[in-house]
């Protein structure tokens, strides 16, 4: 084959390949992003993403730790509480959305039910373990009623004694979690309906098991992918009524399970938590990789539970105490209950001075969510919160003895889930490997095309060089020898031989 023609052919093929690679570089990301958008929209036709959203197929657990009071008698005498952490008591958590209803405005409503199943093999201890914690019914009521007339306080205190209710409870983990029989609770529900949040057995999590988190209406992302999973309303409310400022009453972000795609390091993770009665927001901390999938880690900022004095936007959540405490009494029947990070992590250090036995660390007590930034899908989640009771001596309530004013930790819990098994393999294949292969292909085409064009050019110039090198030999073979080949020419009227000018 003529080397000149071969060079031209290679040049054309290389140019076409390079152009194809360049086109893929330009439109490849558009195609990938378009496929991500199509696959993420909340739609039963999107089998993988819809299943992940509807039934949350990944393992999800709640680990509960109790602060067992070691010196209840001394606490009543005014001494500092001493606690030891007991647990974890681990429960498998099942989430399932029901009553799913799609609306014409690209939103969908649902009720999400949650149920818990004890996992003995993952727990340190059993539900039959007995622990001692403050009696919320007594110590909480004392603080709630401290401004009532003395005669009323004495009457309520006498009622506590009549039902053998003291300032502290020593009960099994199962009873404290899911409820125990109480004649006082039965009495209050009969004669003062609505005073307690629960009408059945009284337990710290009795309202949570086999219940839903309220009616959520969220955006499907069909009209605008930037809105996907964002809350449109909760229990038909577009804003809350618990707090003192419009900003604090806003329902921001998603329902806390997925977020819009194409996140950057400047993005945040806002979500509404019915259990915390407010919207929360996490901030970017660092990059990472889990099971070959790239991630961004988001954590709680120090301002999340800061008081109004340390962080002005939180003024609407007051009345406040020290930074690191969220007063949720307004959505917990006015009970003096506070939420914080476990062991008062990221809180005012003075809180640690009031209770012995607390040792906060970021690794054990900080909360985080690992997100795949391209899709907004969580890969690893650990939400850690602590429930605290504000207690003190209240005159008229002899049950409070000489208790010093203290925010008393009772339990902390961690809700964690991680992508694993078949779902992570599918996720990795479709949302990581295939886009990666497409990226490699576009650069391979571009590189191959440029290499082919370069090869064609080298072949062309090499052919010219060989021609110049072999020209004297050609002339000799035709019976002529000249010193200056530039003066040779081909005569079209002859037989094609080469002659000297």
Coordinates of C-alpha atoms in Angstrom, one line a residue:
X1 CA 0.0 0.0 0.0
X2 CA 1.2 3.5 -0.8
X3 CA 2.6 5.0 2.4
X4 CA 1.2 8.4 1.5
X5 CA -2.3 7.0 1.1
X6 CA -1.9 5.1 4.4
X7 CA -0.8 8.2 6.2
X8 CA -3.9 10.1 4.8
X9 CA -6.2 7.3 5.9
X10 CA -4.7 7.2 9.4
X11 CA -4.9 10.9 9.7
X12 CA -8.6 10.9 8.8
X13 CA -9.3 8.0 11.2
X14 CA -7.3 9.6 14.0
X15 CA -9.1 13.0 13.5
X16 CA -12.5 11.3 13.6
X17 CA -11.5 9.4 16.7
X18 CA -10.2 12.5 18.4
X19 CA -13.3 14.5 17.5
X20 CA -15.4 11.7 18.9
X21 CA -13.4 11.7 22.1
X22 CA -13.7 15.5 22.3
X23 CA -17.4 15.4 21.8
X24 CA -17.7 12.8 24.6
X25 CA -15.6 15.0 26.9
X26 CA -18.1 17.8 26.2
X27 CA -21.4 15.9 26.3
X28 CA -20.3 12.9 28.5
X29 CA -20.9 14.7 31.8
X30 CA -24.2 16.0 30.5
X31 CA -25.3 12.5 29.6
X32 CA -24.1 11.1 33.0
X33 CA -25.9 13.8 34.9
X34 CA -29.0 13.4 32.9
X35 CA -29.0 9.6 33.7
X36 CA -28.5 10.4 37.4
X37 CA -31.5 12.8 37.3
X38 CA -33.7 10.3 35.5
X39 CA -32.8 7.5 38.0
X40 CA -33.2 9.5 41.1
X41 CA -36.7 11.1 40.6
X42 CA -39.1 9.5 43.1
X43 CA -41.1 7.4 40.7
X44 CA -42.1 3.7 40.9
X45 CA -40.6 3.2 37.4
X46 CA -37.1 3.9 38.9
X47 CA -36.9 0.5 40.6
X48 CA -33.6 0.8 42.5
X49 CA -34.0 4.4 43.8
X50 CA -37.7 4.0 44.5
X51 CA -37.1 0.8 46.5
X52 CA -34.3 2.5 48.5
X53 CA -36.6 5.4 49.3
X54 CA -39.8 3.4 50.0
X55 CA -38.5 0.6 52.3
X56 CA -34.9 1.6 53.2
X57 CA -33.5 -1.8 52.5
X58 CA -30.1 -1.2 54.2
X59 CA -29.5 -2.4 57.8
X60 CA -30.5 0.2 60.3
X61 CA -30.0 0.0 64.1
X62 CA -30.7 2.0 67.2
X63 CA -28.2 1.6 70.0
X64 CA -29.3 2.9 73.4
X65 CA -27.0 3.7 76.4
X66 CA -28.4 4.4 79.9
X67 CA -26.7 6.6 82.5
X68 CA -27.1 4.5 85.6
X69 CA -27.1 6.6 88.8
X70 CA -24.7 5.2 91.3
X71 CA -25.5 7.5 94.2
X72 CA -29.2 8.3 94.2
X73 CA -29.3 8.8 98.0
X74 CA -26.4 11.3 97.9
X75 CA -28.0 13.1 95.0
X76 CA -31.1 13.7 97.2
X77 CA -28.8 15.1 99.8
X78 CA -27.4 17.7 97.4
X79 CA -24.3 15.9 96.2
X80 CA -23.1 15.7 92.6
X81 CA -24.6 12.8 90.6
X82 CA -22.3 10.0 89.7
X83 CA -23.2 7.9 86.7
X84 CA -21.9 4.9 84.7
X85 CA -22.8 4.2 81.1
X86 CA -24.7 1.0 80.5
X87 CA -25.1 -0.5 77.1
X88 CA -25.4 -0.5 74.2
X89 CA -28.8 -2.1 74.0
X90 CA -29.2 -2.6 70.3
X91 CA -32.5 -2.7 68.3
X92 CA -32.9 -3.4 64.6
X93 CA -35.0 -0.6 63.2
X94 CA -37.4 -1.2 60.4
X95 CA -38.7 1.7 58.3
X96 CA -41.5 1.4 55.8
X97 CA -43.5 4.1 54.0
X98 CA -47.2 3.6 53.7
X99 CA -50.2 5.6 52.3
X100 CA -47.9 6.8 49.5
X101 CA -49.9 9.3 47.4
X102 CA -48.5 11.2 44.4
X103 CA -49.8 14.7 43.6
X104 CA -50.0 16.7 40.4
X105 CA -47.6 19.4 41.7
X106 CA -44.6 16.9 41.7
X107 CA -44.9 16.1 45.4
X108 CA -45.7 12.8 47.2
X109 CA -47.2 12.3 50.6
X110 CA -46.5 9.3 52.9
X111 CA -46.5 8.0 56.5
X112 CA -43.3 6.3 57.6
X113 CA -43.8 3.7 60.2
X114 CA -40.9 2.5 62.4
X115 CA -40.6 -0.6 64.5
X116 CA -37.8 -1.9 66.7
X117 CA -36.6 -5.4 67.4
X118 CA -34.1 -6.2 70.2
X119 CA -30.8 -7.7 69.0
X120 CA -29.2 -9.6 72.0
X121 CA -26.1 -10.7 70.0
X122 CA -25.2 -7.1 69.3
X123 CA -26.0 -5.8 72.8
X124 CA -23.9 -5.5 75.9
X125 CA -26.5 -6.8 78.3
X126 CA -30.2 -7.7 78.1
X127 CA -33.5 -5.9 78.3
X128 CA -33.9 -7.4 81.8
X129 CA -31.0 -5.4 83.1
X130 CA -32.0 -3.0 85.9
X131 CA -30.8 0.6 85.8
X132 CA -31.6 3.6 87.9
X133 CA -32.5 6.9 86.3
X134 CA -34.5 10.0 87.4
X135 CA -38.3 9.6 87.6
X136 CA -39.5 12.1 84.9
X137 CA -43.1 11.9 86.3
X138 CA -42.0 13.2 89.7
X139 CA -38.9 15.4 89.1
X140 CA -40.3 16.8 85.8
X141 CA -43.6 17.6 87.3
X142 CA -42.0 19.4 90.3
X143 CA -40.2 21.8 87.9
X144 CA -43.3 22.3 85.8
X145 CA -45.4 23.2 88.8
X146 CA -42.9 25.2 90.9
X147 CA -44.9 28.4 90.4
X148 CA -48.3 26.9 91.5
X149 CA -49.6 27.8 95.0
X150 CA -47.8 26.0 97.8
X151 CA -51.1 24.2 98.8
X152 CA -51.3 22.7 95.3
X153 CA -47.7 21.6 95.3
X154 CA -48.2 19.9 98.7
X155 CA -51.3 18.1 97.3
X156 CA -49.5 16.9 94.3
X157 CA -46.6 15.7 96.4
X158 CA -49.0 13.8 98.6
X159 CA -50.4 12.2 95.4
X160 CA -47.0 11.0 94.5
X161 CA -46.6 9.4 97.9
X162 CA -50.0 7.7 97.6
X163 CA -48.9 6.0 94.5
X164 CA -45.4 5.2 95.8
X165 CA -43.7 7.3 93.2
X166 CA -40.2 8.4 94.3
X167 CA -37.6 10.7 92.7
X168 CA -35.7 7.8 91.0
X169 CA -36.7 4.7 89.1
X170 CA -34.9 1.3 89.2
X171 CA -36.5 -0.7 86.5
X172 CA -35.5 -3.0 83.6
X173 CA -34.2 -1.6 80.4
X174 CA -37.3 -3.1 78.6
X175 CA -39.7 -1.3 80.9
X176 CA -37.9 2.0 80.7
X177 CA -37.8 1.8 76.9
X178 CA -41.2 0.6 76.0
X179 CA -43.3 1.3 79.1
X180 CA -44.2 0.0 82.5
X181 CA -47.5 -0.2 84.4
X182 CA -48.0 2.8 86.7
X183 CA -51.1 3.5 88.8
X184 CA -50.1 7.2 88.8
X185 CA -50.1 7.3 85.0
X186 CA -53.5 5.6 84.9
X187 CA -54.8 8.1 87.5
X188 CA -53.5 11.1 85.5
X189 CA -54.9 9.8 82.2
X190 CA -58.3 9.3 83.8
X191 CA -58.7 12.6 85.7
X192 CA -56.3 14.8 83.7
X193 CA -56.6 13.6 80.1
X194 CA -53.9 15.1 77.8
X195 CA -51.5 15.9 80.6
X196 CA -49.2 13.1 79.6
X197 CA -48.0 12.5 76.0
X198 CA -48.9 8.8 76.3
X199 CA -52.2 7.2 77.2
X200 CA -50.9 3.7 77.8
X201 CA -47.8 2.5 79.6
X202 CA -45.2 5.2 80.4
X203 CA -41.8 4.6 78.7
X204 CA -39.1 6.7 77.1
X205 CA -39.7 5.3 73.7
X206 CA -43.2 4.0 74.1
X207 CA -44.4 6.6 71.5
X208 CA -41.9 5.5 68.9
X209 CA -42.4 1.8 68.4
X210 CA -45.0 0.8 65.8
X211 CA -45.7 4.5 65.1
X212 CA -45.2 7.0 62.3
X213 CA -43.3 10.2 62.2
X214 CA -46.2 12.3 60.9
X215 CA -47.5 13.0 57.4
X216 CA -44.7 14.2 55.2
X217 CA -45.2 15.7 51.8
X218 CA -42.0 16.0 49.8
X219 CA -40.9 17.0 46.3
X220 CA -40.3 14.1 43.8
X221 CA -37.8 16.1 41.8
X222 CA -39.8 15.5 38.6
X223 CA -40.1 19.3 37.8
X224 CA -36.9 20.4 39.4
X225 CA -34.2 17.9 40.6
X226 CA -32.9 20.5 43.0
X227 CA -36.0 20.2 45.1
X228 CA -36.0 16.4 45.3
X229 CA -36.7 15.0 48.8
X230 CA -37.2 18.5 50.2
X231 CA -40.2 18.8 52.6
X232 CA -43.2 20.6 51.2
X233 CA -45.2 20.2 54.4
X234 CA -45.4 18.1 57.6
X235 CA -48.8 17.2 59.0
X236 CA -50.1 19.8 56.6
X237 CA -47.9 22.5 58.2
X238 CA -45.4 24.6 56.2
X239 CA -44.0 26.1 59.4
X240 CA -43.9 25.1 63.1
X241 CA -45.5 26.8 66.1
X242 CA -43.1 25.6 68.8
X243 CA -40.6 28.4 68.7
X244 CA -40.3 32.2 69.1
X245 CA -39.1 33.4 65.7
X246 CA -40.1 32.7 62.1
X247 CA -36.6 31.5 61.3
X248 CA -36.7 28.8 64.0
X249 CA -40.1 27.7 63.0
X250 CA -39.1 27.1 59.4
X251 CA -39.3 23.5 58.0
X252 CA -36.1 23.3 56.0
X253 CA -34.4 20.7 54.0
X254 CA -35.4 17.1 53.4
X255 CA -37.0 14.4 55.6
X256 CA -33.5 13.3 56.6
X257 CA -33.0 10.2 54.4
X258 CA -31.8 11.5 51.0
X259 CA -30.7 14.9 49.6
X260 CA -30.6 16.5 46.1
X261 CA -27.7 15.4 43.8
X262 CA -24.6 17.2 42.6
X263 CA -23.5 18.4 46.0
X264 CA -20.3 20.4 46.5
X265 CA -18.1 21.1 49.5
X266 CA -20.1 24.3 50.0
X267 CA -23.4 22.4 50.2
X268 CA -25.0 21.7 53.6
X269 CA -27.4 18.9 54.7
X270 CA -30.6 20.6 56.1
X271 CA -33.3 18.3 57.3
X272 CA -36.4 18.4 59.5
X273 CA -36.5 16.1 62.5
X274 CA -40.0 15.6 64.1
X275 CA -38.2 14.0 67.2
X276 CA -36.2 17.2 67.7
X277 CA -39.2 19.4 66.8
X278 CA -37.0 21.5 64.5
X279 CA -34.9 21.7 61.4
X280 CA -31.2 20.8 61.7
X281 CA -28.3 21.4 59.4
X282 CA -25.0 19.6 58.9
X283 CA -21.9 21.0 57.3
X284 CA -19.1 19.5 55.2
X285 CA -16.1 18.1 57.1
X286 CA -13.9 16.0 54.7
X287 CA -13.8 13.6 51.7
X288 CA -13.6 9.9 52.0
X289 CA -14.2 6.5 50.3
X290 CA -16.4 3.6 51.5
X291 CA -16.5 0.3 49.5
X292 CA -15.0 2.0 46.5
X293 CA -17.6 4.8 46.5
X294 CA -16.4 8.4 47.0
X295 CA -18.2 10.3 49.8
X296 CA -18.4 13.7 51.6
X297 CA -18.7 13.6 55.4
X298 CA -21.1 16.1 57.0
X299 CA -21.1 16.8 60.7
X300 CA -23.0 18.9 63.2
X301 CA -21.6 22.4 63.6
X302 CA -20.8 23.7 67.1
X303 CA -23.6 26.2 66.7
X304 CA -26.3 23.5 66.3
X305 CA -27.4 23.5 70.0
X306 CA -25.6 26.8 71.0
X307 CA -27.7 29.1 73.1
X308 CA -28.9 32.5 71.9
X309 CA -26.1 34.3 73.6
X310 CA -23.4 32.4 71.7
X311 CA -25.3 32.2 68.4
X312 CA -27.9 34.8 67.8
X313 CA -30.1 32.9 65.3
X314 CA -30.8 30.3 68.0
X315 CA -32.4 32.9 70.3
X316 CA -35.8 31.7 69.0
X317 CA -35.2 28.3 70.6
X318 CA -35.0 29.9 74.1
X319 CA -35.5 30.0 77.0
X320 CA -32.0 28.6 76.9
X321 CA -29.5 27.3 79.4
X322 CA -25.9 26.6 78.6
X323 CA -24.7 26.2 75.1
X324 CA -25.1 22.6 73.8
X325 CA -28.6 22.2 75.1
X326 CA -31.8 22.4 73.1
X327 CA -34.9 23.1 75.2
X328 CA -37.7 20.9 73.7
X329 CA -40.2 21.5 76.5
X330 CA -42.4 23.4 74.1
X331 CA -43.1 20.2 72.1
X332 CA -42.9 17.8 75.0
X333 CA -46.0 18.8 77.0
X334 CA -43.8 21.5 78.8
X335 CA -41.7 18.8 80.5
X336 CA -38.2 20.2 81.4
X337 CA -36.5 18.0 78.8
X338 CA -33.3 19.0 76.9
X339 CA -31.6 17.4 73.9
X340 CA -27.8 17.5 73.5
X341 CA -25.0 15.6 71.9
X342 CA -24.0 12.5 74.0
X343 CA -21.8 13.2 77.1
X344 CA -22.4 16.9 76.4
X345 CA -20.0 16.8 73.5
X346 CA -19.6 20.3 71.9
X347 CA -21.4 21.8 74.9
X348 CA -20.4 24.3 77.6
X349 CA -17.7 22.5 79.7
X350 CA -19.5 23.6 82.9
X351 CA -22.2 20.9 82.2
X352 CA -19.5 18.3 82.8
X353 CA -18.7 19.8 86.2
X354 CA -22.3 19.0 87.4
X355 CA -22.2 15.3 86.7
X356 CA -19.4 12.7 87.3
X357 CA -18.7 10.0 84.8
X358 CA -19.0 11.8 81.4
X359 CA -16.2 11.6 78.9
X360 CA -17.1 13.2 75.5
X361 CA -15.1 12.4 72.4
X362 CA -15.8 13.2 68.7
X363 CA -15.3 9.6 67.5
X364 CA -17.8 8.2 70.0
X365 CA -20.3 11.0 70.5
X366 CA -20.2 13.2 67.4
X367 CA -22.9 12.7 64.7
X368 CA -22.2 12.4 61.0
X369 CA -23.7 11.5 57.6
X370 CA -21.5 10.2 54.7
X371 CA -23.1 11.2 51.4
X372 CA -22.3 10.2 47.8
X373 CA -22.2 13.8 46.5
X374 CA -23.2 13.0 42.9
X375 CA -26.5 11.4 44.0
X376 CA -27.2 12.8 47.5
X377 CA -27.7 9.2 48.7
X378 CA -26.3 8.5 52.3
X379 CA -23.8 5.7 52.5
X380 CA -23.2 5.7 56.2
X381 CA -25.2 7.4 58.9
X382 CA -24.7 7.9 62.6
X383 CA -27.1 10.2 64.4
X384 CA -26.3 10.5 68.1
X385 CA -28.5 12.4 70.6
X386 CA -28.9 12.6 74.4
X387 CA -32.0 13.0 76.4
X388 CA -31.6 15.1 79.6
X389 CA -33.9 16.1 82.4
X390 CA -33.6 19.5 84.2
X391 CA -34.1 18.8 87.9
X392 CA -33.7 20.8 91.1
X393 CA -35.2 21.2 94.6
X394 CA -38.7 22.6 94.6
X395 CA -40.4 23.6 97.8
X396 CA -43.6 21.7 98.5
X397 CA -42.3 18.6 96.8
X398 CA -40.5 16.6 99.5
X399 CA -39.5 14.1 96.8
X400 CA -36.9 16.6 95.5
X401 CA -35.1 16.6 98.8
X402 CA -32.0 18.9 98.5
X403 CA -31.3 18.0 94.9
X404 CA -28.9 20.6 93.3
X405 CA -29.9 22.3 90.1
X406 CA -28.6 20.1 87.3
X407 CA -29.3 19.1 83.7
X408 CA -29.2 15.3 84.3
X409 CA -28.3 13.0 81.4
X410 CA -30.7 9.9 81.3
X411 CA -30.0 8.1 78.0
X412 CA -28.2 8.7 74.7
X413 CA -28.9 6.8 71.5
X414 CA -27.3 6.3 68.2
X415 CA -29.3 5.6 65.0
X416 CA -27.0 4.2 62.4
X417 CA -27.3 2.6 59.0
X418 CA -24.9 1.8 56.3
X419 CA -25.2 0.6 52.7
X420 CA -24.1 -3.0 52.4
X421 CA -24.7 -6.2 50.4
X422 CA -26.4 -6.4 47.0
X423 CA -27.7 -2.8 47.2
X424 CA -24.1 -1.4 47.5
X425 CA -22.9 -3.5 44.6
X426 CA -25.8 -2.3 42.4
X427 CA -25.2 1.3 43.5
X428 CA -21.5 1.0 42.8
X429 CA -22.0 -0.5 39.4
X430 CA -24.6 1.9 38.0
X431 CA -23.6 5.1 39.7
X432 CA -19.9 4.8 40.1
X433 CA -18.4 2.2 37.6
X434 CA -20.4 3.0 34.5
X435 CA -19.9 6.7 34.7
X436 CA -16.2 6.0 35.4
X437 CA -16.0 3.8 32.3
X438 CA -17.6 6.5 30.2
X439 CA -15.1 9.0 31.5
X440 CA -12.2 6.7 30.7
X441 CA -13.6 5.9 27.2
X442 CA -13.9 9.6 26.2
X443 CA -10.2 10.2 27.1
X444 CA -9.2 7.0 25.5
X445 CA -10.8 8.0 22.3
X446 CA -9.3 11.4 22.5
X447 CA -5.8 10.0 23.3
X448 CA -6.1 7.3 20.6
X449 CA -7.2 9.8 18.0
X450 CA -4.4 12.2 18.7
X451 CA -1.8 9.3 18.8
X452 CA -3.1 8.1 15.4
X453 CA -2.9 11.6 13.8
X454 CA 0.7 11.9 15.2
X455 CA 1.5 8.5 13.8
X456 CA 0.2 9.4 10.4
X457 CA 2.3 12.6 10.4
X458 CA 5.4 10.6 11.3
X459 CA 4.6 8.1 8.6
X460 CA 4.2 10.9 6.1
X461 CA 7.4 12.7 6.9
X462 CA 9.3 9.4 7.1
X463 CA 8.1 8.6 3.6
X464 CA 9.5 11.9 2.3
X465 CA 12.8 11.3 4.0
X466 CA 13.1 7.8 2.5
X467 CA 12.2 9.3 -1.0
X468 CA 15.1 11.8 -0.7
X469 CA 17.5 9.1 0.5
X470 CA 16.6 6.6 -2.3
X471 CA 16.5 9.2 -5.2
X472 CA 20.2 8.9 -6.3
X473 CA 19.8 5.2 -6.6
X474 CA 16.7 5.6 -8.7
X475 CA 18.6 8.0 -11.1
X476 CA 21.5 5.6 -11.4
X477 CA 19.2 2.8 -12.3
X478 CA 18.0 4.8 -15.2
X479 CA 21.5 5.5 -16.6
X480 CA 22.0 9.1 -15.3
X481 CA 24.0 10.5 -12.5
X482 CA 23.7 14.1 -11.4
X483 CA 25.0 16.1 -8.5
X484 CA 21.9 18.3 -8.2
X485 CA 18.6 16.2 -8.1
X486 CA 16.6 19.4 -7.9
X487 CA 17.3 19.9 -11.6
X488 CA 15.7 16.7 -12.6
X489 CA 12.2 16.6 -14.0
X490 CA 9.8 14.1 -15.5
X491 CA 8.9 14.7 -19.1
X492 CA 5.2 14.0 -19.8
X493 CA 5.8 13.6 -23.5
X494 CA 8.3 10.7 -23.1
X495 CA 8.1 7.3 -21.6
X496 CA 8.5 8.5 -18.1
X497 CA 12.2 8.3 -17.8
X498 CA 14.1 11.1 -16.0
X499 CA 16.3 13.4 -17.9
X500 CA 18.7 16.2 -17.1
X501 CA 17.7 19.8 -17.9

